[in-house]
Amino acid sequence: MSAISPTLGARGGSSNDQLRRYNLSMVMTLIHHSGGCSRADITRRMGLNRSTVGALVAELVELGLAFEGEPESVVGRVGRPSARVYPNPDIVALAVYPDIDAITVCIVGLGGEVIRRIRYDTVRVPTVHETVNVVKAIVDGMRGEIDTSFRVAGVGVAVPGLVSSKDGRVLIAPHLGWRDTALASAVSKALDFPVFAGNDASLGAIAESLFGIARGMDDLVYLNGSASGIGGGLIIGGSPLRGTSGYAGELGHTLVNSAGARCHCGRTGCLETEVSLSRLLAVLKLPRADQDELEIALGVSRDPKVMREVHRQIDMLSEAISNFVNMFDPEIVILGGFLASLLSVGRERLADAVRSSSMSSVGRGLVIEKASLRSRIVMVGAAELAFAGLLDDPAAFARGTAAGGIAPRA
Ligand SMILES: [Zn+2]
């Protein structure tokens, strides 16, 4: 991260205004993504002098977007300690995640903390209409708390499907059975907040790169395995890979077995038909299992059938990962959901296979790791959509909500 010179400002106002707005945005973003940092960190990271950083921090505090905490005590350090600056967690986003068996709504504070989580189990795969009604009922139930304790920056909806980045329309969400539906505008109408929508795995990749195990890394591949299949998200050169309409990253439909099973997408031998939770549950003779339960069941099983299936799935997964490594040269491949359970029981087999089938110079330094944000991951990523405007122009955000009185946290 670095500050820009006045001549590079692109928005309206004098170049000094533009510079100040830009630097305010950078400081706010740094505070939010670090969950709090010292003025000294900000000074170092932004390459600005201390008094400029002091003024920017004071403005964010004045705007009610940040607060300064106790000075950090560092043993052995000489001189005045640097105060820590934290994002105001009372500024929140609502994160919404409709899936095949549940609709989850979270309140996520600035800084990425999940403050409240409500999961509504559905009796069947929810329609768009049912989803909007359930989300409205949940938010109405929290309305008192929201109105008295929080300022809502907006709503981020994560969808297991193809979502247009331009208008939040869902082109197709195969497992939900949704097709060409104006999801973001329906939710916005019901809740009366600005609403943004994105693909769940792409949002997961963003969350891990900002708050999780890939913090500070510019190139990553994220693969999430759930009951509805395998989703993927890519961060390339520090930016999420979106494609023309926001549909990029359908990594679950990578060919891994030309003699494999038919996929719902119409092709044969896709990653998500060959590497699947239902096939693992079938050999384990379990009706269902979450990530931890699956990991334990796979870890203790001595059944040769289970071992064969685990090895088969790890080999297929390594085939796909090798392709992604050759294509994108990532620093890290992050596995979530049941793929993280597979990694736990077959880490060496997977790493060896990826190493041997990637171009040797590319696969050598690769890290393959489990997602670190676990059940928070998609919600934190969805909230990031809603925080984008605030981070882009903190003063404009604060002005827009000033009537409601954003009080700095004591
Ligand atoms: Zn497919």
Short mmCIF file of C-alpha atoms and ligand atoms in Angstrom, two decimals:
data_model
loop_
_atom_site.label_atom_id
_atom_site.label_comp_id
_atom_site.label_asym_id
_atom_site.label_seq_id
_atom_site.Cartn_x
_atom_site.Cartn_y
_atom_site.Cartn_z
CA MET A 1 0.00 0.00 0.00
CA SER A 2 1.33 3.46 -0.76
CA ALA A 3 0.05 7.01 -0.80
CA ILE A 4 -0.43 8.78 -4.12
CA SER A 5 0.78 12.18 -5.23
CA PRO A 6 -1.81 14.98 -5.65
CA THR A 7 -1.59 14.86 -9.44
CA LEU A 8 -2.90 11.28 -9.55
CA GLY A 9 -6.27 12.06 -7.95
CA ALA A 10 -9.15 10.99 -10.18
CA ARG A 11 -12.25 12.27 -8.40
CA GLY A 12 -13.81 15.72 -8.17
CA GLY A 13 -12.56 18.57 -5.96
CA SER A 14 -9.13 20.13 -5.76
CA SER A 15 -6.14 17.85 -6.02
CA ASN A 16 -5.52 18.33 -2.29
CA ASP A 17 -9.07 17.20 -1.52
CA GLN A 18 -8.61 14.20 -3.76
CA LEU A 19 -5.34 13.30 -2.10
CA ARG A 20 -6.85 13.62 1.36
CA ARG A 21 -9.86 11.50 0.37
CA TYR A 22 -7.60 8.86 -1.13
CA ASN A 23 -5.34 8.73 1.93
CA LEU A 24 -8.36 8.62 4.26
CA SER A 25 -9.66 5.65 2.26
CA MET A 26 -6.29 3.90 2.51
CA VAL A 27 -6.01 4.44 6.29
CA MET A 28 -9.61 3.27 6.86
CA THR A 29 -8.99 0.18 4.71
CA LEU A 30 -5.80 -0.62 6.58
CA ILE A 31 -7.49 -0.27 9.98
CA HIS A 32 -10.46 -2.39 8.88
CA HIS A 33 -8.45 -5.22 7.33
CA SER A 34 -5.93 -5.39 10.19
CA GLY A 35 -8.67 -5.22 12.83
CA GLY A 36 -6.67 -2.41 14.43
CA CYS A 37 -3.11 -1.19 14.08
CA SER A 38 -0.77 1.37 15.55
CA ARG A 39 -0.22 4.83 14.11
CA ALA A 40 3.39 3.75 13.62
CA ASP A 41 2.22 0.83 11.42
CA ILE A 42 0.06 3.18 9.36
CA THR A 43 2.94 5.63 8.99
CA ARG A 44 5.26 2.84 7.85
CA ARG A 45 2.76 1.11 5.54
CA MET A 46 1.60 4.29 3.82
CA GLY A 47 4.90 6.11 3.60
CA LEU A 48 3.38 9.30 5.02
CA ASN A 49 4.76 11.46 7.80
CA ARG A 50 3.48 11.13 11.37
CA SER A 51 1.57 14.38 11.51
CA THR A 52 -0.35 13.56 8.29
CA VAL A 53 -1.26 10.14 9.68
CA GLY A 54 -2.26 11.78 12.97
CA ALA A 55 -4.63 14.13 11.12
CA LEU A 56 -6.14 11.32 9.04
CA VAL A 57 -6.70 9.16 12.14
CA ALA A 58 -8.23 12.13 13.98
CA GLU A 59 -10.63 12.67 11.06
CA LEU A 60 -11.71 8.99 11.07
CA VAL A 61 -12.29 9.18 14.84
CA GLU A 62 -14.23 12.43 14.39
CA LEU A 63 -16.35 10.75 11.70
CA GLY A 64 -17.15 7.92 14.12
CA LEU A 65 -15.52 5.27 11.95
CA ALA A 66 -12.55 4.50 14.18
CA PHE A 67 -11.43 4.87 17.79
CA GLU A 68 -8.07 4.95 19.49
CA GLY A 69 -7.30 2.44 22.23
CA GLU A 70 -4.69 2.03 24.91
CA PRO A 71 -1.12 2.45 23.72
CA GLU A 72 0.52 -0.83 22.88
CA SER A 73 3.12 -1.73 25.48
CA VAL A 74 6.19 -3.14 23.86
CA VAL A 75 8.83 -4.49 26.21
CA GLY A 76 12.18 -2.85 25.74
CA ARG A 77 10.97 -0.13 23.41
CA VAL A 78 12.30 3.33 24.18
CA GLY A 79 10.16 6.41 23.73
CA ARG A 80 6.45 7.08 23.58
CA PRO A 81 4.40 4.04 22.54
CA SER A 82 2.17 4.38 19.50
CA ALA A 83 -1.60 4.38 20.15
CA ARG A 84 -3.60 1.69 18.38
CA VAL A 85 -6.43 2.63 16.07
CA TYR A 86 -9.39 0.30 15.75
CA PRO A 87 -12.31 0.21 13.33
CA ASN A 88 -15.65 1.04 14.97
CA PRO A 89 -17.35 -2.40 15.17
CA ASP A 90 -20.75 -0.70 15.59
CA ILE A 91 -20.58 0.08 11.88
CA VAL A 92 -21.84 -3.19 10.45
CA ALA A 93 -22.83 -5.01 7.32
CA LEU A 94 -25.54 -7.63 7.11
CA ALA A 95 -24.30 -10.79 5.40
CA VAL A 96 -26.81 -13.20 3.88
CA TYR A 97 -26.11 -16.72 2.65
CA PRO A 98 -28.90 -18.85 1.17
CA ASP A 99 -27.91 -22.50 0.73
CA ILE A 100 -29.78 -25.69 -0.11
CA ASP A 101 -30.73 -26.50 3.50
CA ALA A 102 -30.50 -23.19 5.39
CA ILE A 103 -30.50 -19.42 5.14
CA THR A 104 -27.92 -17.68 7.31
CA VAL A 105 -27.92 -14.00 8.22
CA CYS A 106 -25.03 -12.39 10.13
CA ILE A 107 -24.22 -8.99 11.52
CA VAL A 108 -20.55 -8.39 10.68
CA GLY A 109 -18.72 -5.45 12.23
CA LEU A 110 -16.01 -3.33 10.66
CA GLY A 111 -12.83 -5.27 11.30
CA GLY A 112 -14.46 -8.50 10.10
CA GLU A 113 -15.90 -9.79 13.37
CA VAL A 114 -19.14 -11.78 13.17
CA ILE A 115 -21.25 -10.16 15.92
CA ARG A 116 -24.49 -12.07 15.46
CA ARG A 117 -25.32 -15.20 13.46
CA ILE A 118 -28.79 -16.55 12.79
CA ARG A 119 -29.25 -19.75 10.84
CA TYR A 120 -32.71 -20.71 9.65
CA ASP A 121 -32.95 -24.36 8.60
CA THR A 122 -35.28 -24.77 5.65
CA VAL A 123 -37.43 -27.83 5.10
CA ARG A 124 -36.59 -27.79 1.39
CA VAL A 125 -34.36 -25.90 -1.02
CA PRO A 126 -35.60 -22.30 -0.68
CA THR A 127 -36.99 -20.36 -3.65
CA VAL A 128 -35.93 -16.76 -4.20
CA HIS A 129 -39.28 -15.58 -2.83
CA GLU A 130 -38.95 -17.73 0.32
CA THR A 131 -35.37 -16.57 0.78
CA VAL A 132 -36.36 -12.90 0.65
CA ASN A 133 -39.21 -13.52 3.14
CA VAL A 134 -36.99 -15.43 5.58
CA VAL A 135 -34.24 -12.80 5.39
CA LYS A 136 -36.80 -10.06 5.98
CA ALA A 137 -38.25 -11.92 8.99
CA ILE A 138 -34.78 -12.44 10.49
CA VAL A 139 -33.76 -8.81 9.98
CA ASP A 140 -37.12 -7.57 11.31
CA GLY A 141 -36.45 -9.67 14.41
CA MET A 142 -33.10 -7.91 14.90
CA ARG A 143 -34.44 -4.48 13.97
CA GLY A 144 -34.53 -3.17 17.54
CA GLU A 145 -30.90 -4.12 18.16
CA ILE A 146 -29.83 -2.88 14.74
CA ASP A 147 -31.55 0.47 15.16
CA THR A 148 -30.22 1.12 18.67
CA SER A 149 -26.71 -0.35 18.49
CA PHE A 150 -25.51 -0.31 14.90
CA ARG A 151 -25.15 1.62 11.67
CA VAL A 152 -25.71 -0.63 8.68
CA ALA A 153 -23.41 0.06 5.73
CA GLY A 154 -25.35 -2.32 3.50
CA VAL A 155 -26.16 -5.94 2.82
CA GLY A 156 -23.89 -8.48 1.11
CA VAL A 157 -25.48 -11.65 -0.27
CA ALA A 158 -23.34 -14.69 -1.07
CA VAL A 159 -24.87 -17.02 -3.64
CA PRO A 160 -23.70 -20.51 -4.63
CA GLY A 161 -23.99 -19.71 -8.33
CA LEU A 162 -23.21 -17.26 -11.10
CA VAL A 163 -23.93 -13.70 -10.00
CA SER A 164 -23.58 -10.59 -12.14
CA SER A 165 -21.16 -8.17 -10.51
CA LYS A 166 -22.96 -5.27 -12.19
CA ASP A 167 -26.49 -5.56 -10.81
CA GLY A 168 -26.52 -8.55 -8.42
CA ARG A 169 -28.69 -10.65 -10.75
CA VAL A 170 -28.30 -14.38 -10.33
CA LEU A 171 -27.80 -15.92 -13.76
CA ILE A 172 -27.95 -19.46 -12.44
CA ALA A 173 -27.60 -21.10 -9.03
CA PRO A 174 -27.92 -24.76 -10.07
CA HIS A 175 -28.27 -26.35 -6.63
CA LEU A 176 -30.84 -23.79 -5.50
CA GLY A 177 -32.68 -24.13 -8.81
CA TRP A 178 -32.56 -20.35 -9.33
CA ARG A 179 -32.35 -18.93 -12.83
CA ASP A 180 -32.05 -15.35 -14.07
CA THR A 181 -33.45 -13.64 -11.01
CA ALA A 182 -33.02 -10.06 -9.75
CA LEU A 183 -31.94 -11.13 -6.27
CA ALA A 184 -30.15 -7.98 -5.06
CA SER A 185 -33.03 -5.66 -5.94
CA ALA A 186 -35.61 -8.01 -4.31
CA VAL A 187 -33.62 -8.12 -1.06
CA SER A 188 -33.03 -4.37 -1.19
CA LYS A 189 -36.76 -3.71 -1.60
CA ALA A 190 -37.57 -5.96 1.38
CA LEU A 191 -34.91 -4.58 3.75
CA ASP A 192 -34.58 -0.97 2.56
CA PHE A 193 -30.78 -1.16 2.60
CA PRO A 194 -28.36 -1.12 -0.33
CA VAL A 195 -27.68 -4.72 -1.35
CA PHE A 196 -24.74 -6.29 -3.17
CA ALA A 197 -24.38 -9.90 -4.29
CA GLY A 198 -21.53 -12.16 -5.33
CA ASN A 199 -20.51 -15.80 -5.75
CA ASP A 200 -19.93 -17.53 -2.39
CA ALA A 201 -16.54 -19.06 -3.22
CA SER A 202 -15.22 -15.86 -4.79
CA LEU A 203 -16.22 -14.02 -1.61
CA GLY A 204 -14.51 -16.75 0.42
CA ALA A 205 -11.28 -16.18 -1.51
CA ILE A 206 -11.51 -12.45 -0.80
CA ALA A 207 -12.15 -13.10 2.91
CA GLU A 208 -9.12 -15.41 3.25
CA SER A 209 -6.90 -12.92 1.42
CA LEU A 210 -7.97 -10.00 3.65
CA PHE A 211 -8.57 -11.60 7.05
CA GLY A 212 -7.37 -15.21 6.88
CA ILE A 213 -4.44 -17.44 6.11
CA ALA A 214 -3.61 -15.71 2.81
CA ARG A 215 -3.42 -12.21 4.31
CA GLY A 216 -0.83 -10.25 2.40
CA MET A 217 -0.63 -12.78 -0.45
CA ASP A 218 -1.39 -11.58 -3.97
CA ASP A 219 -2.02 -14.89 -5.74
CA LEU A 220 -4.27 -17.58 -4.39
CA VAL A 221 -6.67 -20.30 -5.44
CA TYR A 222 -9.54 -21.11 -3.09
CA LEU A 223 -11.61 -24.26 -3.45
CA ASN A 224 -14.60 -24.92 -1.23
CA GLY A 225 -16.31 -28.30 -1.04
CA SER A 226 -19.89 -28.49 0.21
CA ALA A 227 -22.93 -30.73 -0.16
CA SER A 228 -23.82 -28.77 -3.30
CA GLY A 229 -20.48 -29.20 -5.04
CA ILE A 230 -17.15 -27.42 -5.40
CA GLY A 231 -16.88 -23.67 -5.79
CA GLY A 232 -13.75 -21.74 -6.61
CA GLY A 233 -12.37 -18.26 -6.19
CA LEU A 234 -9.19 -16.72 -7.53
CA ILE A 235 -7.13 -13.73 -6.44
CA ILE A 236 -4.57 -12.92 -9.11
CA GLY A 237 -2.02 -10.13 -8.72
CA GLY A 238 -3.88 -8.90 -5.63
CA SER A 239 -7.26 -8.59 -7.40
CA PRO A 240 -10.19 -10.99 -7.47
CA LEU A 241 -10.50 -12.57 -10.92
CA ARG A 242 -14.05 -11.72 -11.97
CA GLY A 243 -14.24 -12.04 -15.75
CA THR A 244 -16.43 -9.87 -17.98
CA SER A 245 -19.62 -10.29 -15.95
CA GLY A 246 -18.34 -11.64 -12.64
CA TYR A 247 -18.76 -15.29 -13.53
CA ALA A 248 -15.10 -16.36 -13.51
CA GLY A 249 -13.87 -19.10 -11.17
CA GLU A 250 -16.19 -22.05 -11.87
CA LEU A 251 -13.29 -24.30 -10.93
CA GLY A 252 -15.60 -27.15 -9.90
CA HIS A 253 -16.30 -27.78 -13.57
CA THR A 254 -12.69 -28.48 -14.50
CA LEU A 255 -12.27 -31.81 -16.32
CA VAL A 256 -10.40 -34.33 -14.17
CA ASN A 257 -11.64 -37.67 -15.51
CA SER A 258 -12.67 -38.11 -19.13
CA ALA A 259 -14.15 -41.52 -18.24
CA GLY A 260 -15.97 -40.12 -15.22
CA ALA A 261 -19.55 -39.47 -14.23
CA ARG A 262 -21.91 -37.07 -16.00
CA CYS A 263 -22.12 -33.64 -14.36
CA HIS A 264 -25.29 -31.54 -14.03
CA CYS A 265 -23.55 -28.94 -16.21
CA GLY A 266 -23.80 -31.37 -19.13
CA ARG A 267 -20.14 -32.34 -19.25
CA THR A 268 -18.39 -35.49 -18.04
CA GLY A 269 -15.84 -36.00 -15.27
CA CYS A 270 -15.94 -32.53 -13.73
CA LEU A 271 -14.00 -32.02 -10.47
CA GLU A 272 -17.24 -31.68 -8.48
CA THR A 273 -18.71 -34.96 -9.72
CA GLU A 274 -15.47 -36.90 -9.08
CA VAL A 275 -14.58 -35.30 -5.76
CA SER A 276 -17.76 -35.20 -3.76
CA LEU A 277 -19.00 -35.22 -0.21
CA SER A 278 -21.87 -37.59 -1.03
CA ARG A 279 -19.43 -40.22 -2.33
CA LEU A 280 -17.37 -39.96 0.87
CA LEU A 281 -20.49 -40.20 3.04
CA ALA A 282 -21.63 -43.24 1.04
CA VAL A 283 -18.43 -45.25 1.73
CA LEU A 284 -18.46 -44.11 5.36
CA LYS A 285 -22.16 -45.10 5.60
CA LEU A 286 -22.97 -41.75 7.20
CA PRO A 287 -26.14 -39.80 6.40
CA ARG A 288 -24.38 -36.47 6.95
CA ALA A 289 -21.26 -34.99 8.58
CA ASP A 290 -19.86 -31.51 9.07
CA GLN A 291 -16.19 -30.78 8.40
CA ASP A 292 -14.99 -31.89 11.84
CA GLU A 293 -17.15 -35.03 11.96
CA LEU A 294 -16.01 -36.00 8.48
CA GLU A 295 -12.37 -35.47 9.39
CA ILE A 296 -12.71 -37.74 12.44
CA ALA A 297 -14.64 -40.41 10.53
CA LEU A 298 -12.03 -40.47 7.76
CA GLY A 299 -9.16 -40.40 10.26
CA VAL A 300 -10.32 -43.41 12.29
CA SER A 301 -11.63 -45.58 9.45
CA ARG A 302 -9.53 -48.65 8.57
CA ASP A 303 -11.99 -49.82 5.90
CA PRO A 304 -10.06 -50.45 2.64
CA LYS A 305 -13.09 -49.21 0.67
CA VAL A 306 -12.88 -45.85 2.45
CA MET A 307 -9.12 -45.65 1.87
CA ARG A 308 -9.56 -46.42 -1.84
CA GLU A 309 -12.22 -43.71 -2.21
CA VAL A 310 -10.15 -41.16 -0.27
CA HIS A 311 -7.11 -41.89 -2.44
CA ARG A 312 -9.20 -41.69 -5.61
CA GLN A 313 -10.64 -38.32 -4.60
CA ILE A 314 -7.24 -36.94 -3.54
CA ASP A 315 -5.74 -38.00 -6.88
CA MET A 316 -8.58 -36.32 -8.80
CA LEU A 317 -8.28 -33.20 -6.65
CA SER A 318 -4.52 -33.09 -7.25
CA GLU A 319 -5.18 -33.28 -11.00
CA ALA A 320 -7.32 -30.15 -10.82
CA ILE A 321 -4.97 -28.31 -8.45
CA SER A 322 -1.99 -29.09 -10.73
CA ASN A 323 -3.88 -27.48 -13.61
CA PHE A 324 -4.64 -24.38 -11.53
CA VAL A 325 -1.01 -24.20 -10.39
CA ASN A 326 0.22 -24.39 -13.99
CA MET A 327 -2.29 -21.74 -15.07
CA PHE A 328 -2.07 -19.24 -12.22
CA ASP A 329 1.19 -19.91 -10.33
CA PRO A 330 -0.44 -19.19 -6.94
CA GLU A 331 1.44 -18.74 -3.68
CA ILE A 332 -1.18 -20.77 -1.84
CA VAL A 333 -4.08 -23.11 -2.58
CA ILE A 334 -6.71 -22.91 0.17
CA LEU A 335 -9.16 -25.76 0.73
CA GLY A 336 -12.44 -25.31 2.59
CA GLY A 337 -15.33 -27.56 3.67
CA PHE A 338 -14.96 -31.29 3.01
CA LEU A 339 -11.87 -30.60 0.88
CA ALA A 340 -10.13 -29.45 4.08
CA SER A 341 -11.07 -32.81 5.66
CA LEU A 342 -9.54 -34.60 2.65
CA LEU A 343 -6.37 -32.52 3.10
CA SER A 344 -6.15 -33.54 6.78
CA VAL A 345 -6.13 -37.24 5.98
CA GLY A 346 -4.10 -37.10 2.76
CA ARG A 347 -1.86 -34.08 2.95
CA GLU A 348 1.31 -35.85 1.78
CA ARG A 349 -0.34 -37.76 -1.05
CA LEU A 350 -1.94 -34.56 -2.32
CA ALA A 351 1.22 -32.46 -2.04
CA ASP A 352 3.36 -35.14 -3.76
CA ALA A 353 0.88 -35.53 -6.60
CA VAL A 354 0.59 -31.79 -7.16
CA ARG A 355 4.36 -31.39 -7.04
CA SER A 356 4.98 -34.16 -9.54
CA SER A 357 2.32 -33.10 -12.02
CA SER A 358 2.85 -29.33 -11.92
CA MET A 359 5.67 -27.85 -13.97
CA SER A 360 8.53 -28.49 -11.54
CA SER A 361 9.61 -24.90 -11.02
CA VAL A 362 6.03 -23.79 -10.40
CA GLY A 363 4.76 -26.43 -7.95
CA ARG A 364 7.84 -26.52 -5.71
CA GLY A 365 7.18 -23.65 -3.31
CA LEU A 366 3.42 -24.03 -3.31
CA VAL A 367 1.55 -24.09 0.00
CA ILE A 368 -1.69 -26.10 0.24
CA GLU A 369 -3.61 -25.24 3.40
CA LYS A 370 -7.03 -25.37 5.01
CA ALA A 371 -9.20 -22.26 5.03
CA SER A 372 -8.66 -20.50 8.37
CA LEU A 373 -11.93 -18.56 8.75
CA ARG A 374 -14.02 -21.75 8.68
CA SER A 375 -17.74 -21.04 9.08
CA ARG A 376 -17.15 -17.25 9.08
CA ILE A 377 -15.52 -17.21 5.68
CA VAL A 378 -18.44 -16.58 3.33
CA MET A 379 -20.13 -14.12 5.70
CA VAL A 380 -16.98 -12.03 6.12
CA GLY A 381 -16.54 -12.01 2.33
CA ALA A 382 -20.17 -10.98 1.77
CA ALA A 383 -19.85 -8.17 4.33
CA GLU A 384 -16.84 -6.90 2.39
CA LEU A 385 -19.15 -6.17 -0.56
CA ALA A 386 -21.27 -3.94 1.66
CA PHE A 387 -18.26 -2.17 3.23
CA ALA A 388 -16.70 -1.29 -0.15
CA GLY A 389 -18.40 2.13 -0.45
CA LEU A 390 -17.43 3.12 3.09
CA LEU A 391 -13.81 2.09 2.53
CA ASP A 392 -13.72 3.92 -0.79
CA ASP A 393 -14.88 7.26 0.64
CA PRO A 394 -15.17 7.18 4.46
CA ALA A 395 -16.14 10.86 4.80
CA ALA A 396 -18.99 10.59 2.28
CA PHE A 397 -20.27 7.49 4.07
CA ALA A 398 -20.21 9.24 7.44
CA ARG A 399 -21.92 12.33 6.01
CA GLY A 400 -24.67 10.18 4.51
CA THR A 401 -25.43 8.63 7.88
CA ALA A 402 -24.58 11.60 10.07
CA ALA A 403 -28.28 12.31 10.74
CA GLY A 404 -28.47 9.04 12.66
CA GLY A 405 -25.47 10.10 14.70
CA ILE A 406 -22.56 7.74 14.48
CA ALA A 407 -21.04 7.96 17.93
CA PRO A 408 -17.39 7.05 18.30
CA ARG A 409 -16.90 4.01 20.46
CA ALA A 410 -15.81 4.98 23.95
ZN ZN B 1 -19.67 -29.80 -14.56
#
